[in-house]
Backbone as a chain_set.jsonl record, in Angstrom:
{"seq": "MAQAARPHHGLLSFLDTDGKPHPVQNAFAVTTLVIGAIAFITAHFTQLHLVSSWTGLVGMLTGAWGQLISATTGERFVLIIGLGASAVGFYLGMAHGGLFGGVLG", "coords": {"N": [[23.808, -6.23, 25.221], [22.141, -8.331, 25.127], [19.571, -7.986, 24.196], [19.874, -7.992, 21.439], [20.205, -10.614, 20.768], [17.791, -11.821, 21.055], [15.184, -13.431, 19.337], [12.827, -12.126, 17.003], [9.386, -12.422, 16.987], [6.389, -12.886, 15.217], [3.872, -11.934, 12.84], [4.441, -9.779, 11.146], [7.109, -9.231, 11.656], [9.333, -8.985, 10.049], [9.213, -6.469, 9.016], [9.986, -4.779, 11.013], [12.85, -3.869, 11.29], [14.538, -2.536, 12.968], [14.218, -3.545, 15.455], [12.236, -2.59, 17.115], [8.743, -2.38, 17.775], [6.395, -1.23, 15.36], [3.428, -0.563, 15.043], [1.508, 1.16, 13.771], [2.808, 2.133, 11.468], [3.364, -0.292, 10.202], [0.759, -1.127, 9.707], [-0.073, 0.785, 7.829], [1.673, 0.105, 5.753], [0.947, -2.566, 5.076], [-1.762, -2.194, 4.463], [-1.576, -0.466, 2.252], [-0.294, -2.188, 0.472], [-2.238, -4.236, 0.126], [-4.444, -2.776, -0.879], [-3.239, -1.792, -3.175], [-2.801, -4.177, -4.574], [-5.449, -4.932, -5.089], [-6.264, -2.774, -6.71], [-4.488, -3.078, -8.86], [-5.155, -5.623, -9.886], [-7.904, -5.329, -10.543], [-7.66, -3.42, -12.501], [-7.167, -4.646, -14.871], [-9.529, -5.336, -16.006], [-11.817, -3.857, -17.98], [-14.423, -3.054, -17.371], [-14.407, -2.676, -14.672], [-13.448, -0.178, -14.0], [-14.17, 1.845, -12.219], [-13.723, 0.735, -9.684], [-10.965, 0.14, -9.822], [-9.818, 2.683, -10.303], [-10.614, 4.228, -8.059], [-9.679, 2.668, -5.858], [-6.998, 2.689, -6.508], [-6.401, 5.418, -6.242], [-6.888, 5.808, -3.475], [-4.995, 4.004, -2.481], [-2.624, 5.22, -3.355], [-2.673, 7.548, -1.817], [-2.65, 6.541, 0.867], [-0.239, 5.2, 0.744], [1.561, 7.299, 0.281], [1.306, 8.748, 2.657], [2.132, 6.772, 4.408], [4.809, 6.55, 3.632], [5.766, 8.964, 4.603], [5.646, 8.582, 7.379], [7.047, 6.265, 7.847], [9.386, 4.038, 9.415], [11.347, 2.106, 9.07], [13.437, 0.297, 6.728], [12.261, -1.995, 5.68], [9.514, -1.454, 5.876], [9.347, 0.681, 4.086], [10.023, -0.577, 1.709], [7.85, -2.354, 1.274], [5.842, -0.443, 1.106], [6.555, 0.953, -1.259], [6.194, -1.013, -3.209], [3.411, -1.399, -2.964], [2.567, 1.223, -3.562], [3.377, 1.455, -6.252], [1.791, -0.533, -7.488], [-0.724, 0.516, -6.893], [-0.62, 2.928, -8.305], [-0.425, 2.027, -10.974], [-2.901, 0.708, -11.159], [-4.598, 2.892, -10.715], [-3.997, 4.631, -12.902], [-4.58, 3.009, -15.154], [-7.263, 2.549, -14.613], [-8.214, 5.157, -14.89], [-7.736, 5.478, -17.606], [-9.541, 3.689, -18.652], [-12.039, 4.745, -18.078], [-12.266, 6.396, -15.886], [-12.765, 8.141, -12.714], [-15.447, 8.796, -12.343], [-16.668, 7.821, -14.568], [-19.333, 7.55, -16.689], [-21.158, 7.534, -14.621], [-21.811, 10.068, -13.579], [-22.318, 11.467, -15.871]], "CA": [[23.716, -6.924, 23.958], [21.209, -9.448, 25.23], [18.399, -7.725, 23.372], [20.175, -8.288, 20.042], [20.166, -12.056, 20.564], [16.414, -12.295, 21.096], [14.517, -13.466, 18.036], [11.557, -11.415, 16.91], [8.308, -13.278, 16.525], [5.205, -12.165, 14.786], [3.569, -12.023, 11.423], [5.087, -8.69, 10.42], [8.372, -8.904, 12.305], [10.348, -8.636, 9.049], [9.133, -5.033, 8.756], [10.601, -4.068, 12.133], [14.27, -4.21, 11.218], [15.288, -1.878, 14.032], [13.97, -4.242, 16.705], [11.138, -1.977, 17.849], [7.468, -2.536, 17.068], [5.806, -0.046, 14.723], [2.135, -1.068, 14.564], [0.824, 2.087, 12.86], [3.541, 2.141, 10.211], [3.148, -1.592, 9.578], [-0.615, -1.157, 9.211], [-0.095, 1.553, 6.585], [2.388, -0.651, 4.717], [0.143, -3.712, 4.653], [-2.97, -1.663, 3.837], [-1.199, 0.014, 0.925], [-0.006, -3.358, -0.36], [-3.497, -4.912, -0.201], [-5.212, -1.893, -1.761], [-2.525, -1.777, -4.45], [-3.08, -5.439, -5.269], [-6.822, -4.857, -5.587], [-6.283, -1.826, -7.826], [-3.749, -3.646, -9.985], [-5.905, -6.739, -10.46], [-9.134, -4.859, -11.17], [-7.34, -2.563, -13.641], [-7.098, -5.459, -16.078], [-10.893, -5.533, -16.479], [-12.25, -2.501, -18.334], [-15.699, -2.721, -16.737], [-14.154, -2.387, -13.256], [-12.622, 1.026, -13.93], [-14.486, 2.61, -11.008], [-13.029, 0.1, -8.556], [-9.511, 0.284, -9.946], [-9.383, 4.071, -10.166], [-10.789, 4.69, -6.674], [-8.737, 1.978, -4.962], [-5.665, 3.194, -6.832], [-6.253, 6.738, -5.626], [-6.771, 5.618, -2.019], [-3.711, 3.36, -2.243], [-1.546, 6.196, -3.495], [-2.708, 8.458, -0.668], [-2.168, 5.839, 2.063], [1.185, 4.924, 0.553], [2.32, 8.536, 0.468], [1.351, 9.045, 4.093], [2.977, 5.741, 5.009], [6.198, 6.91, 3.382], [6.121, 10.066, 5.493], [5.783, 8.166, 8.77], [7.742, 4.984, 7.951], [10.552, 4.079, 10.292], [12.359, 1.123, 8.696], [13.587, 0.009, 5.308], [11.272, -3.009, 5.316], [8.236, -0.773, 5.662], [9.446, 1.474, 2.86], [10.021, -1.506, 0.589], [6.466, -2.788, 1.066], [5.083, 0.733, 0.671], [6.855, 1.262, -2.656], [5.515, -2.027, -4.026], [1.993, -1.05, -2.943], [2.386, 2.477, -4.295], [3.493, 1.179, -7.682], [0.598, -1.253, -7.917], [-1.837, 1.463, -6.819], [-0.5, 3.886, -9.399], [-0.795, 1.343, -12.212], [-4.348, 0.537, -11.121], [-5.244, 4.196, -10.868], [-3.839, 5.163, -14.258], [-5.353, 2.186, -16.083], [-8.672, 2.838, -14.343], [-8.512, 6.443, -15.513], [-7.753, 5.285, -19.051], [-10.722, 2.901, -19.023], [-13.288, 5.434, -17.848], [-12.097, 7.403, -14.863], [-13.36, 8.039, -11.379], [-16.905, 8.933, -12.407], [-17.033, 7.514, -15.946], [-20.662, 7.019, -16.948], [-22.043, 7.643, -13.466], [-22.285, 11.45, -13.453], [-22.578, 12.139, -17.13]], "C": [[22.75, -8.101, 24.019], [19.987, -9.228, 24.357], [18.657, -8.041, 21.897], [20.073, -9.774, 19.747], [18.746, -12.606, 20.582], [15.795, -12.319, 19.71], [13.192, -12.719, 18.095], [10.519, -12.349, 16.328], [7.127, -12.415, 16.138], [5.062, -12.232, 13.279], [4.317, -10.966, 10.614], [6.434, -8.304, 11.016], [9.468, -8.561, 11.304], [10.306, -7.156, 8.686], [9.836, -4.217, 9.833], [12.089, -4.402, 12.203], [15.104, -3.527, 12.292], [15.04, -2.505, 15.391], [12.841, -3.677, 17.536], [9.841, -2.202, 17.079], [6.951, -1.189, 16.546], [4.432, -0.429, 14.182], [1.429, -0.141, 13.582], [1.5, 2.073, 11.489], [3.362, 0.819, 9.469], [1.74, -1.693, 9.009], [-0.736, -0.366, 7.913], [0.575, 0.778, 5.455], [1.536, -1.8, 4.187], [-1.132, -3.25, 3.96], [-2.676, -1.174, 2.424], [-0.931, -1.146, -0.018], [-1.291, -4.06, -0.792], [-4.329, -4.066, -1.155], [-4.549, -1.819, -3.139], [-2.761, -3.046, -5.249], [-4.49, -5.443, -5.852], [-6.895, -3.929, -6.796], [-5.6, -2.408, -9.06], [-4.542, -4.752, -10.664], [-7.163, -6.25, -11.164], [-8.874, -3.957, -12.366], [-7.296, -3.342, -14.947], [-8.477, -5.781, -16.658], [-11.495, -4.152, -16.731], [-13.549, -2.111, -17.647], [-15.551, -2.417, -15.239], [-13.324, -1.118, -13.077], [-12.937, 1.876, -12.709], [-13.742, 2.047, -9.798], [-11.531, 0.355, -8.649], [-9.057, 1.732, -9.773], [-9.525, 4.565, -8.727], [-9.842, 3.985, -5.716], [-7.306, 2.41, -5.246], [-5.396, 4.543, -6.202], [-6.074, 6.626, -4.112], [-5.429, 4.971, -1.682], [-2.537, 4.307, -2.385], [-1.511, 7.166, -2.317], [-2.208, 7.778, 0.601], [-0.682, 5.517, 1.944], [2.052, 6.157, 0.747], [2.416, 8.899, 1.945], [2.216, 8.018, 4.822], [4.456, 6.02, 4.796], [6.649, 8.032, 4.312], [6.389, 9.597, 6.921], [6.571, 6.873, 8.934], [9.034, 5.129, 8.743], [11.658, 3.127, 9.849], [12.377, 0.915, 7.186], [12.579, -1.022, 4.838], [9.902, -2.405, 5.046], [8.255, 0.006, 4.356], [9.415, 0.591, 1.621], [8.592, -1.952, 0.261], [5.617, -1.624, 0.57], [5.33, 1.061, -0.798], [6.202, 0.245, -3.585], [4.023, -1.715, -4.099], [1.689, 0.234, -3.691], [2.458, 2.262, -5.803], [2.273, 0.465, -8.223], [-0.626, -0.339, -7.896], [-1.8, 2.445, -7.971], [-0.87, 3.253, -10.732], [-2.306, 1.138, -12.267], [-5.089, 1.84, -11.327], [-5.173, 4.675, -12.314], [-4.576, 4.317, -15.293], [-6.852, 2.368, -15.86], [-9.096, 4.165, -14.943], [-8.583, 6.306, -17.025], [-9.004, 4.537, -19.511], [-12.035, 3.609, -18.743], [-13.248, 6.443, -16.732], [-12.826, 7.144, -13.566], [-14.871, 8.067, -11.403], [-17.44, 8.537, -13.784], [-18.392, 6.854, -16.097], [-21.633, 7.178, -15.808], [-22.638, 9.049, -13.38], [-22.657, 12.093, -14.785], [-23.091, 11.223, -18.115]], "O": [[22.575, -8.799, 23.02], [19.424, -10.188, 23.83], [17.706, -8.335, 21.172], [19.875, -10.161, 18.595], [18.521, -13.743, 20.167], [15.872, -11.33, 18.981], [12.525, -12.695, 19.13], [10.746, -12.988, 15.301], [6.917, -11.335, 16.691], [6.005, -12.544, 12.552], [4.776, -11.246, 9.507], [6.854, -7.154, 10.889], [10.445, -7.909, 11.671], [11.26, -6.638, 8.108], [10.239, -3.08, 9.584], [12.524, -5.141, 13.086], [16.258, -3.898, 12.506], [15.596, -2.045, 16.388], [12.516, -4.241, 18.58], [9.85, -2.212, 15.848], [7.063, -0.158, 17.21], [4.282, -0.603, 12.973], [0.802, -0.624, 12.639], [0.822, 2.007, 10.463], [3.224, 0.808, 8.246], [1.543, -2.28, 7.945], [-1.429, -0.797, 6.991], [0.094, 0.794, 4.322], [1.422, -1.98, 2.974], [-1.545, -3.853, 2.97], [-3.446, -1.44, 1.502], [-1.304, -1.089, -1.189], [-1.423, -4.44, -1.956], [-4.863, -4.584, -2.136], [-5.24, -1.787, -4.157], [-2.906, -2.994, -6.47], [-4.702, -5.902, -6.975], [-7.523, -4.268, -7.799], [-6.087, -2.244, -10.179], [-4.593, -4.811, -11.893], [-7.465, -6.703, -12.268], [-9.777, -3.743, -13.175], [-7.382, -2.749, -16.022], [-8.572, -6.434, -17.698], [-11.662, -3.367, -15.798], [-13.756, -0.931, -17.367], [-16.501, -1.944, -14.614], [-12.577, -0.998, -12.106], [-12.052, 2.569, -12.207], [-13.198, 2.799, -8.989], [-10.901, 0.741, -7.664], [-8.019, 1.983, -9.16], [-8.636, 5.255, -8.228], [-9.257, 4.63, -4.846], [-6.488, 2.491, -4.329], [-4.305, 4.793, -5.689], [-5.202, 7.278, -3.538], [-4.791, 5.352, -0.7], [-1.565, 4.219, -1.634], [-0.435, 7.561, -1.871], [-1.421, 8.367, 1.343], [0.047, 5.56, 2.935], [3.144, 6.075, 1.309], [3.473, 9.307, 2.427], [2.948, 8.365, 5.749], [5.27, 5.756, 5.68], [7.796, 8.043, 4.759], [7.257, 10.144, 7.602], [6.752, 6.416, 10.063], [9.678, 6.178, 8.746], [12.813, 3.329, 10.224], [11.454, 1.307, 6.472], [12.088, -0.936, 3.713], [9.215, -2.797, 4.103], [7.28, -0.013, 3.605], [8.844, 0.971, 0.599], [8.181, -1.928, -0.9], [4.763, -1.806, -0.297], [4.391, 1.415, -1.51], [5.704, 0.616, -4.648], [3.434, -1.76, -5.179], [0.672, 0.33, -4.378], [1.666, 2.841, -6.547], [1.771, 0.809, -9.292], [-1.472, -0.415, -8.787], [-2.837, 2.762, -8.553], [-1.558, 3.876, -11.541], [-2.925, 1.369, -13.305], [-6.096, 1.885, -12.034], [-6.186, 5.08, -12.884], [-5.148, 4.872, -16.23], [-7.627, 2.345, -16.816], [-10.211, 4.292, -15.45], [-9.412, 6.955, -17.663], [-9.469, 4.733, -20.634], [-13.081, 3.101, -19.147], [-14.141, 7.286, -16.645], [-13.417, 6.086, -13.351], [-15.515, 7.43, -10.57], [-18.568, 8.892, -14.125], [-18.577, 5.713, -15.674], [-22.832, 6.977, -15.997], [-23.835, 9.203, -13.135], [-23.257, 13.168, -14.803], [-23.369, 11.623, -19.246]]}, "num_chains": 1, "name": "protein.A"}
């Protein structure tokens, strides 16, 4: 039981609720959250529809893969927040012009 008394230190230690480090899963969670924030923020500007739709699409893909490989509840929580923000950014970007709006046609 000595291992249970040791405090966990680190920037992302709140994601490792089982006491084991998960660097790949944590990287997917944080990446999805950052990409989702970018997609969500740029979705509010109609002229940035290319950025919001592409970052939203990438954020949804990284979030889906992160959900498949996630190991703890903390990681899943961050992934769902990032997935939601990515989806909103993607759908608003699609409504404002889409992935290729004005570039290919």
